[in-house]
PDB file of C-alpha atoms in Angstrom:
ATOM      1  CA  MET A1080     126.306 106.830 109.819  1.00  0.00           C
ATOM      2  CA  SER A1081     124.369 108.025 112.852  1.00  0.00           C
ATOM      3  CA  GLN A1082     121.088 106.456 113.973  1.00  0.00           C
ATOM      4  CA  ILE A1083     119.197 109.577 112.855  1.00  0.00           C
ATOM      5  CA  ASP A1084     120.770 109.389 109.394  1.00  0.00           C
ATOM      6  CA  ARG A1085     119.874 105.714 109.111  1.00  0.00           C
ATOM      7  CA  GLU A1086     116.255 106.433 110.090  1.00  0.00           C
ATOM      8  CA  GLN A1087     116.030 109.228 107.523  1.00  0.00           C
ATOM      9  CA  ALA A1088     117.497 106.948 104.840  1.00  0.00           C
ATOM     10  CA  PHE A1089     114.995 104.233 105.775  1.00  0.00           C
ATOM     11  CA  LEU A1090     112.065 106.659 105.479  1.00  0.00           C
ATOM     12  CA  ALA A1091     113.310 107.882 102.095  1.00  0.00           C
ATOM     13  CA  LEU A1092     113.525 104.287 100.857  1.00  0.00           C
ATOM     14  CA  LEU A1093     110.034 103.645 102.177  1.00  0.00           C
ATOM     15  CA  GLN A1094     108.747 106.498 100.013  1.00  0.00           C
ATOM     16  CA  ASP A1095     110.672 105.093  97.031  1.00  0.00           C
ATOM     17  CA  THR A1096     108.975 101.735  97.637  1.00  0.00           C
ATOM     18  CA  LEU A1097     105.541 103.355  97.632  1.00  0.00           C
ATOM     19  CA  LYS A1098     106.306 105.214  94.393  1.00  0.00           C
ATOM     20  CA  GLN A1099     107.536 102.057  92.655  1.00  0.00           C
ATOM     21  CA  ALA A1100     104.457 100.120  93.797  1.00  0.00           C
ATOM     22  CA  ARG A1101     102.166 102.799  92.389  1.00  0.00           C
ATOM     23  CA  ARG A1102     104.049 102.762  89.093  1.00  0.00           C
ATOM     24  CA  GLY A1103     103.514  99.003  89.094  1.00  0.00           C
ATOM     25  CA  GLY A1104      99.760  99.327  89.204  1.00  0.00           C
ATOM     26  CA  GLY A1105      99.369  99.203  92.977  1.00  0.00           C
ATOM     27  CA  ARG A1106     101.402  96.096  93.735  1.00  0.00           C
ATOM     28  CA  ILE A1107     104.952  95.113  94.642  1.00  0.00           C
ATOM     29  CA  SER A1108     106.747  91.920  95.683  1.00  0.00           C
ATOM     30  CA  ARG A1109     108.752  91.236  98.824  1.00  0.00           C
ATOM     31  CA  GLN A1110     111.800  90.697  96.639  1.00  0.00           C
ATOM     32  CA  GLU A1111     111.389  94.156  95.084  1.00  0.00           C
ATOM     33  CA  ILE A1112     111.102  95.690  98.548  1.00  0.00           C
ATOM     34  CA  THR A1113     114.316  93.985  99.630  1.00  0.00           C
ATOM     35  CA  GLU A1114     116.111  95.164  96.481  1.00  0.00           C
ATOM     36  CA  ILE A1115     114.989  98.777  96.998  1.00  0.00           C
ATOM     37  CA  PHE A1116     116.207  98.850 100.599  1.00  0.00           C
ATOM     38  CA  GLY A1117     119.526  97.203  99.747  1.00  0.00           C
ATOM     39  CA  GLU A1118     121.825  97.373 102.781  1.00  0.00           C
ATOM     40  CA  TYR A1119     118.917  98.744 104.808  1.00  0.00           C
ATOM     41  CA  ALA A1120     116.802  95.665 104.032  1.00  0.00           C
ATOM     42  CA  PRO A1121     114.270  95.340 106.875  1.00  0.00           C
ATOM     43  CA  ARG A1122     114.250  92.374 109.231  1.00  0.00           C
ATOM     44  CA  GLU A1123     111.133  90.186 109.299  1.00  0.00           C
ATOM     45  CA  GLU A1124     109.432  92.318 111.966  1.00  0.00           C
ATOM     46  CA  GLN A1125     110.297  95.547 110.151  1.00  0.00           C
ATOM     47  CA  LEU A1126     109.170  94.033 106.848  1.00  0.00           C
ATOM     48  CA  GLY A1127     105.754  93.460 108.396  1.00  0.00           C
ATOM     49  CA  GLN A1128     105.635  97.136 109.342  1.00  0.00           C
ATOM     50  CA  VAL A1129     106.613  98.126 105.788  1.00  0.00           C
ATOM     51  CA  GLU A1130     103.833  95.912 104.412  1.00  0.00           C
ATOM     52  CA  ASP A1131     101.324  97.433 106.841  1.00  0.00           C
ATOM     53  CA  TYR A1132     102.369 100.883 105.617  1.00  0.00           C
ATOM     54  CA  LEU A1133     101.946  99.847 101.978  1.00  0.00           C
ATOM     55  CA  ARG A1134      98.568  98.199 102.594  1.00  0.00           C
ATOM     56  CA  ALA A1135      97.380 101.399 104.289  1.00  0.00           C
ATOM     57  CA  HIS A1136      98.135 103.096 100.958  1.00  0.00           C
ATOM     58  CA  LYS A1137      96.157 100.431  99.024  1.00  0.00           C
ATOM     59  CA  ILE A1138      99.235  98.558  97.796  1.00  0.00           C
ATOM     60  CA  ALA A1139      99.208  94.768  97.365  1.00  0.00           C
ATOM     61  CA  VAL A1140     102.394  93.025  98.535  1.00  0.00           C
ATOM     62  CA  GLU A1141     102.992  89.784  96.653  1.00  0.00           C
ATOM     63  CA  GLY A1142     104.503  87.018  98.718  1.00  0.00           C
ATOM     64  CA  GLU A1143     103.404  88.461 102.076  1.00  0.00           C
ATOM     65  CA  ALA A1144     102.002  86.041 104.622  1.00  0.00           C
ATOM     66  CA  GLY A1145      98.452  86.169 105.892  1.00  0.00           C
ATOM     67  CA  SER A1146      97.312  89.332 104.105  1.00  0.00           C
ATOM     68  CA  GLY A1147      93.688  90.190 103.417  1.00  0.00           C
ATOM     69  CA  ASP A1148      90.411  89.030 104.902  1.00  0.00           C
ATOM     70  CA  ALA A1149      89.130  85.500 104.420  1.00  0.00           C
ATOM     71  CA  LEU A1150      86.541  85.174 101.682  1.00  0.00           C
ATOM     72  CA  PRO A1151      83.135  83.531 102.138  1.00  0.00           C
ATOM     73  CA  GLU A1152      82.994  80.042 100.654  1.00  0.00           C
ATOM     74  CA  ASP A1153      81.020  81.056  97.561  1.00  0.00           C
ATOM     75  CA  GLU A1154      83.369  83.971  96.808  1.00  0.00           C
ATOM     76  CA  GLU A1155      86.419  81.756  97.309  1.00  0.00           C
ATOM     77  CA  ALA A1156      84.945  79.281  94.811  1.00  0.00           C
ATOM     78  CA  PHE A1157      84.358  82.095  92.309  1.00  0.00           C
ATOM     79  CA  LEU A1158      87.895  83.403  92.733  1.00  0.00           C
ATOM     80  CA  THR A1159      89.446  79.957  92.305  1.00  0.00           C
ATOM     81  CA  SER A1160      87.475  79.388  89.107  1.00  0.00           C
ATOM     82  CA  TYR A1161      88.276  82.868  87.794  1.00  0.00           C
ATOM     83  CA  LEU A1162      92.001  82.487  88.442  1.00  0.00           C
ATOM     84  CA  GLU A1163      91.974  79.146  86.636  1.00  0.00           C
ATOM     85  CA  MET A1164      90.445  80.919  83.648  1.00  0.00           C
ATOM     86  CA  LEU A1165      93.121  83.637  83.753  1.00  0.00           C
ATOM     87  CA  ARG A1166      95.890  81.035  83.796  1.00  0.00           C
ATOM     88  CA  GLU A1167      94.668  79.846  80.390  1.00  0.00           C
ATOM     89  CA  ILE A1168      95.508  83.237  78.864  1.00  0.00           C
ATOM     90  CA  PRO A1169      98.938  83.010  77.150  1.00  0.00           C
ATOM     91  CA  ARG A1170     101.425  85.419  78.723  1.00  0.00           C
ATOM     92  CA  VAL A1171     103.493  87.619  76.438  1.00  0.00           C
ATOM     93  CA  SER A1172     107.132  88.566  76.924  1.00  0.00           C
ATOM     94  CA  ASP A1173     108.147  91.866  78.486  1.00  0.00           C
ATOM     95  CA  ASN A1174     109.153  93.183  75.062  1.00  0.00           C
ATOM     96  CA  VAL A1175     105.801  92.317  73.547  1.00  0.00           C
ATOM     97  CA  LEU A1176     103.997  93.834  76.522  1.00  0.00           C
ATOM     98  CA  GLU A1177     106.002  97.024  76.050  1.00  0.00           C
ATOM     99  CA  ALA A1178     104.981  97.110  72.384  1.00  0.00           C
ATOM    100  CA  LEU A1179     101.337  96.593  73.336  1.00  0.00           C
ATOM    101  CA  LYS A1180     101.499  99.544  75.699  1.00  0.00           C
ATOM    102  CA  ILE A1181     102.986 101.780  73.007  1.00  0.00           C
ATOM    103  CA  SER A1182     100.364 100.696  70.468  1.00  0.00           C
ATOM    104  CA  ALA A1183      97.557 101.159  72.985  1.00  0.00           C
ATOM    105  CA  MET A1184      98.827 104.660  73.741  1.00  0.00           C
ATOM    106  CA  ALA A1185      98.618 105.312  69.998  1.00  0.00           C
ATOM    107  CA  GLY A1186      94.978 104.205  70.012  1.00  0.00           C
ATOM    108  CA  GLU A1187      95.258 100.826  68.297  1.00  0.00           C
ATOM    109  CA  THR A1188      92.091  98.885  69.165  1.00  0.00           C
ATOM    110  CA  SER A1189      93.541  95.368  69.022  1.00  0.00           C
ATOM    111  CA  ALA A1190      96.488  96.410  71.211  1.00  0.00           C
ATOM    112  CA  ARG A1191      94.145  97.959  73.775  1.00  0.00           C
ATOM    113  CA  ARG A1192      92.152  94.745  73.926  1.00  0.00           C
ATOM    114  CA  GLU A1193      95.221  92.524  74.286  1.00  0.00           C
ATOM    115  CA  LEU A1194      96.815  94.834  76.854  1.00  0.00           C
ATOM    116  CA  ALA A1195      93.660  94.685  78.977  1.00  0.00           C
ATOM    117  CA  GLU A1196      93.696  90.892  78.742  1.00  0.00           C
ATOM    118  CA  GLN A1197      97.312  90.771  79.939  1.00  0.00           C
ATOM    119  CA  MET A1198      96.426  92.977  82.938  1.00  0.00           C
ATOM    120  CA  LEU A1199      93.388  91.072  84.205  1.00  0.00           C
ATOM    121  CA  GLY A1200      95.522  89.531  86.948  1.00  0.00           C
ATOM    122  CA  ILE A1201      96.322  92.996  88.321  1.00  0.00           C
ATOM    123  CA  VAL A1202      92.588  93.613  88.741  1.00  0.00           C
ATOM    124  CA  VAL A1203      92.382  90.547  90.989  1.00  0.00           C
ATOM    125  CA  ASP A1204      95.374  91.686  93.051  1.00  0.00           C
ATOM    126  CA  ILE A1205      93.792  95.089  93.589  1.00  0.00           C
ATOM    127  CA  ALA A1206      90.358  93.597  94.357  1.00  0.00           C
ATOM    128  CA  LYS A1207      91.912  91.625  97.217  1.00  0.00           C
ATOM    129  CA  LEU A1208      92.828  94.931  98.874  1.00  0.00           C
ATOM    130  CA  TYR A1209      89.146  95.838  99.167  1.00  0.00           C
ATOM    131  CA  VAL A1210      87.796  92.521 100.472  1.00  0.00           C
ATOM    132  CA  GLY A1211      85.673  92.878 103.605  1.00  0.00           C
ATOM    133  CA  GLN A1212      84.278  96.323 102.793  1.00  0.00           C
ATOM    134  CA  GLY A1213      80.750  95.240 101.934  1.00  0.00           C
ATOM    135  CA  VAL A1214      81.207  94.359  98.253  1.00  0.00           C
ATOM    136  CA  SER A1215      81.792  90.851  96.899  1.00  0.00           C
ATOM    137  CA  ILE A1216      85.081  90.131  95.181  1.00  0.00           C
ATOM    138  CA  GLU A1217      83.130  89.206  92.047  1.00  0.00           C
ATOM    139  CA  ASP A1218      81.584  92.693  91.913  1.00  0.00           C
ATOM    140  CA  LEU A1219      84.957  94.307  92.692  1.00  0.00           C
ATOM    141  CA  ILE A1220      86.603  92.421  89.843  1.00  0.00           C
ATOM    142  CA  GLY A1221      83.702  93.312  87.538  1.00  0.00           C
ATOM    143  CA  ALA A1222      84.091  97.017  88.313  1.00  0.00           C
ATOM    144  CA  GLY A1223      87.870  96.769  87.959  1.00  0.00           C
ATOM    145  CA  ASN A1224      87.658  94.974  84.623  1.00  0.00           C
ATOM    146  CA  GLU A1225      85.296  97.604  83.266  1.00  0.00           C
ATOM    147  CA  ALA A1226      87.645 100.377  84.385  1.00  0.00           C
ATOM    148  CA  LEU A1227      90.557  98.502  82.810  1.00  0.00           C
ATOM    149  CA  MET A1228      88.795  98.176  79.457  1.00  0.00           C
ATOM    150  CA  LEU A1229      87.814 101.849  79.440  1.00  0.00           C
ATOM    151  CA  GLY A1230      91.224 102.927  80.695  1.00  0.00           C
ATOM    152  CA  THR A1231      93.132 101.309  77.833  1.00  0.00           C
ATOM    153  CA  ALA A1232      91.300 103.694  75.502  1.00  0.00           C
ATOM    154  CA  MET A1233      92.502 106.718  77.493  1.00  0.00           C
ATOM    155  CA  LEU A1234      96.278 106.347  77.492  1.00  0.00           C
ATOM    156  CA  GLY A1235      97.110 108.874  74.774  1.00  0.00           C
ATOM    157  CA  HIS A1236      98.123 111.571  77.266  1.00  0.00           C
ATOM    158  CA  LEU A1237     100.905 109.450  78.822  1.00  0.00           C
ATOM    159  CA  GLU A1238     104.507 110.249  77.964  1.00  0.00           C
ATOM    160  CA  SER A1239     105.992 106.791  78.451  1.00  0.00           C
ATOM    161  CA  PRO A1240     104.804 103.156  78.412  1.00  0.00           C
ATOM    162  CA  ALA A1241     106.323 102.891  81.887  1.00  0.00           C
ATOM    163  CA  GLU A1242     103.364 104.973  83.108  1.00  0.00           C
ATOM    164  CA  VAL A1243     100.692 102.660  81.683  1.00  0.00           C
ATOM    165  CA  GLU A1244     100.341 100.152  84.530  1.00  0.00           C
ATOM    166  CA  GLY A1245     100.279 102.877  87.149  1.00  0.00           C
ATOM    167  CA  GLU A1246      97.625 104.810  85.230  1.00  0.00           C
ATOM    168  CA  LEU A1247      95.435 101.755  84.732  1.00  0.00           C
ATOM    169  CA  GLY A1248      95.990 100.665  88.328  1.00  0.00           C
ATOM    170  CA  ARG A1249      94.732 104.026  89.600  1.00  0.00           C
ATOM    171  CA  ARG A1250      91.646 103.799  87.378  1.00  0.00           C
ATOM    172  CA  ILE A1251      90.913 100.290  88.661  1.00  0.00           C
ATOM    173  CA  MET A1252      91.276 101.377  92.289  1.00  0.00           C
ATOM    174  CA  ASP A1253      89.071 104.414  91.739  1.00  0.00           C
ATOM    175  CA  ALA A1254      86.351 102.227  90.215  1.00  0.00           C
ATOM    176  CA  MET A1255      86.399  99.828  93.157  1.00  0.00           C
ATOM    177  CA  GLU A1256      86.361 102.652  95.690  1.00  0.00           C
ATOM    178  CA  ASP A1257      83.434 104.275  93.875  1.00  0.00           C
ATOM    179  CA  LEU A1258      81.551 100.958  93.974  1.00  0.00           C
ATOM    180  CA  ILE A1259      82.170 100.582  97.712  1.00  0.00           C
ATOM    181  CA  ALA A1260      81.101 104.189  98.359  1.00  0.00           C
ATOM    182  CA  SER A1261      77.932 103.652  96.339  1.00  0.00           C
ATOM    183  CA  MET A1262      77.138 100.475  98.261  1.00  0.00           C
ATOM    184  CA  LEU A1263      77.691 102.244 101.579  1.00  0.00           C
ATOM    185  CA  ASP A1264      75.397 105.073 100.466  1.00  0.00           C
ATOM    186  CA  GLU A1265      72.693 102.564  99.546  1.00  0.00           C
ATOM    187  CA  LYS A1266      73.005 100.820 102.887  1.00  0.00           C
ATOM    188  CA  ALA A1267      72.891 104.137 104.743  1.00  0.00           C
ATOM    189  CA  LEU A1268      69.778 105.128 102.800  1.00  0.00           C
ATOM    190  CA  GLY A1269      68.198 101.777 103.575  1.00  0.00           C
ATOM    191  CA  ARG A1270      68.839 102.231 107.305  1.00  0.00           C
ATOM    192  CA  GLU A1271      67.450 105.761 107.138  1.00  0.00           C
ATOM    193  CA  MET A1272      64.253 104.521 105.495  1.00  0.00           C
ATOM    194  CA  GLU A1273      63.921 101.690 108.003  1.00  0.00           C
ATOM    195  CA  ASP A1274      64.347 104.151 110.875  1.00  0.00           C
ATOM    196  CA  LEU A1275      61.622 106.373 109.390  1.00  0.00           C
ATOM    197  CA  ALA A1276      59.172 103.480 109.050  1.00  0.00           C
ATOM    198  CA  ASN A1277      59.869 102.391 112.628  1.00  0.00           C
ATOM    199  CA  LEU A1278      59.411 105.954 113.925  1.00  0.00           C
ATOM    200  CA  VAL A1279      56.039 106.379 112.210  1.00  0.00           C
ATOM    201  CA  ALA A1280      54.882 102.939 113.378  1.00  0.00           C
ATOM    202  CA  ASP A1281      55.875 103.729 116.988  1.00  0.00           C
ATOM    203  CA  GLU A1282      54.130 107.089 116.986  1.00  0.00           C
ATOM    204  CA  ALA A1283      51.020 105.560 115.385  1.00  0.00           C
ATOM    205  CA  ARG A1284      50.965 102.825 118.051  1.00  0.00           C
ATOM    206  CA  LYS A1285      51.206 105.349 120.902  1.00  0.00           C
ATOM    207  CA  LEU A1286      48.402 107.522 119.536  1.00  0.00           C
ATOM    208  CA  ALA A1287      46.218 104.493 118.760  1.00  0.00           C
ATOM    209  CA  GLN A1288      46.546 103.359 122.386  1.00  0.00           C
ATOM    210  CA  VAL A1289      45.340 106.762 123.569  1.00  0.00           C
ATOM    211  CA  MET A1290      42.428 106.929 121.107  1.00  0.00           C
ATOM    212  CA  GLY A1291      41.478 103.277 121.344  1.00  0.00           C
ATOM    213  CA  ARG A1292      41.440 102.796 117.576  1.00  0.00           C
ATOM    214  CA  LYS A1293      43.516 103.110 114.456  1.00  0.00           C
ATOM    215  CA  VAL A1294      44.484 106.689 113.632  1.00  0.00           C
ATOM    216  CA  THR A1295      44.529 108.587 110.382  1.00  0.00           C
ATOM    217  CA  ALA A1296      47.633 110.039 108.797  1.00  0.00           C
ATOM    218  CA  GLN A1297      46.333 113.558 109.449  1.00  0.00           C
ATOM    219  CA  GLU A1298      45.653 112.827 113.125  1.00  0.00           C
ATOM    220  CA  LEU A1299      49.150 111.465 113.526  1.00  0.00           C
ATOM    221  CA  ALA A1300      50.668 114.456 111.739  1.00  0.00           C
ATOM    222  CA  ASP A1301      48.670 116.844 113.964  1.00  0.00           C
ATOM    223  CA  GLU A1302      50.535 115.416 116.974  1.00  0.00           C
ATOM    224  CA  GLY A1303      53.664 117.095 115.586  1.00  0.00           C
ATOM    225  CA  LYS A1304      56.097 114.199 116.034  1.00  0.00           C
ATOM    226  CA  VAL A1305      56.159 113.266 112.336  1.00  0.00           C
ATOM    227  CA  THR A1306      55.065 115.159 109.248  1.00  0.00           C
ATOM    228  CA  LEU A1307      52.365 114.083 106.804  1.00  0.00           C
ATOM    229  CA  GLU A1308      55.070 113.666 104.178  1.00  0.00           C
ATOM    230  CA  GLN A1309      57.041 111.332 106.453  1.00  0.00           C
ATOM    231  CA  ILE A1310      53.899 109.310 107.184  1.00  0.00           C
ATOM    232  CA  ARG A1311      53.122 108.896 103.484  1.00  0.00           C
ATOM    233  CA  GLU A1312      56.702 107.844 102.790  1.00  0.00           C
ATOM    234  CA  ALA A1313      56.584 105.303 105.638  1.00  0.00           C
ATOM    235  CA  GLU A1314      53.331 103.921 104.229  1.00  0.00           C
ATOM    236  CA  ARG A1315      54.967 103.570 100.822  1.00  0.00           C
ATOM    237  CA  LEU A1316      58.019 101.835 102.247  1.00  0.00           C
ATOM    238  CA  THR A1317      55.947  99.344 104.232  1.00  0.00           C
ATOM    239  CA  GLY A1318      53.315  98.796 101.554  1.00  0.00           C
ATOM    240  CA  GLY A1319      50.637 100.318 103.784  1.00  0.00           C
ATOM    241  CA  LYS A1320      51.232  97.744 106.545  1.00  0.00           C
ATOM    242  CA  ILE A1321      51.568 100.041 109.546  1.00  0.00           C
ATOM    243  CA  LYS A1322      48.930  98.253 111.614  1.00  0.00           C
ATOM    244  CA  ASP A1323      47.837 101.217 113.788  1.00  0.00           C
ATOM    245  CA  LEU A1324      47.404 103.548 110.820  1.00  0.00           C
ATOM    246  CA  GLU A1325      44.260 103.675 108.725  1.00  0.00           C
ATOM    247  CA  GLY A1326      44.831 102.993 105.078  1.00  0.00           C
TER     248      GLY A1326
END
């Protein structure tokens, strides 16, 4: 086989790996990767590149070395305690898990509840992918667990129990990404409000220096640098504590 053919085969297997990981709820083990590649099994350096590719597609690789960002001490303590709690949940056999998936797809409430319980560990694996993006792992797991619980009630459209973990994994990832996006929006809004308050305070200070006294909101607005609406909003944000502006 030529070098070009080998490269094309490797790329095709890489896509197969990504598909299998997504079917598995967004995670895959090193052993599974090696089995998929077979005779094309990547060397250690290449395996690192494969893992980087998978992580870029929000896939957790079990057994990889040094993945993820370090957690703050309080979050690490929470995660350790939470994982200890999960280890107390009895694990069911593959056959029983398959039956739970089928029953959950049929809408059986107790099966949905037990299936969600069996998949709580997957939520943790997925949460680790989003560490370091401005949301605590506790909040990520909370959002993922909620999506998991809701998702088990929405499996009726699936054709096979083999699709269940992938479907729930996607719902969990979507929930975490929505949480991160919401947090980023809140932070951006906070910075925007802070910038507005600083702008109004600066303009009020400049005009007060010229006039030798505090200025009114209308006087400041008449200067044309900020509007009356912006001044009122800045006053609200600061609790009326812009020192060069009359209350």
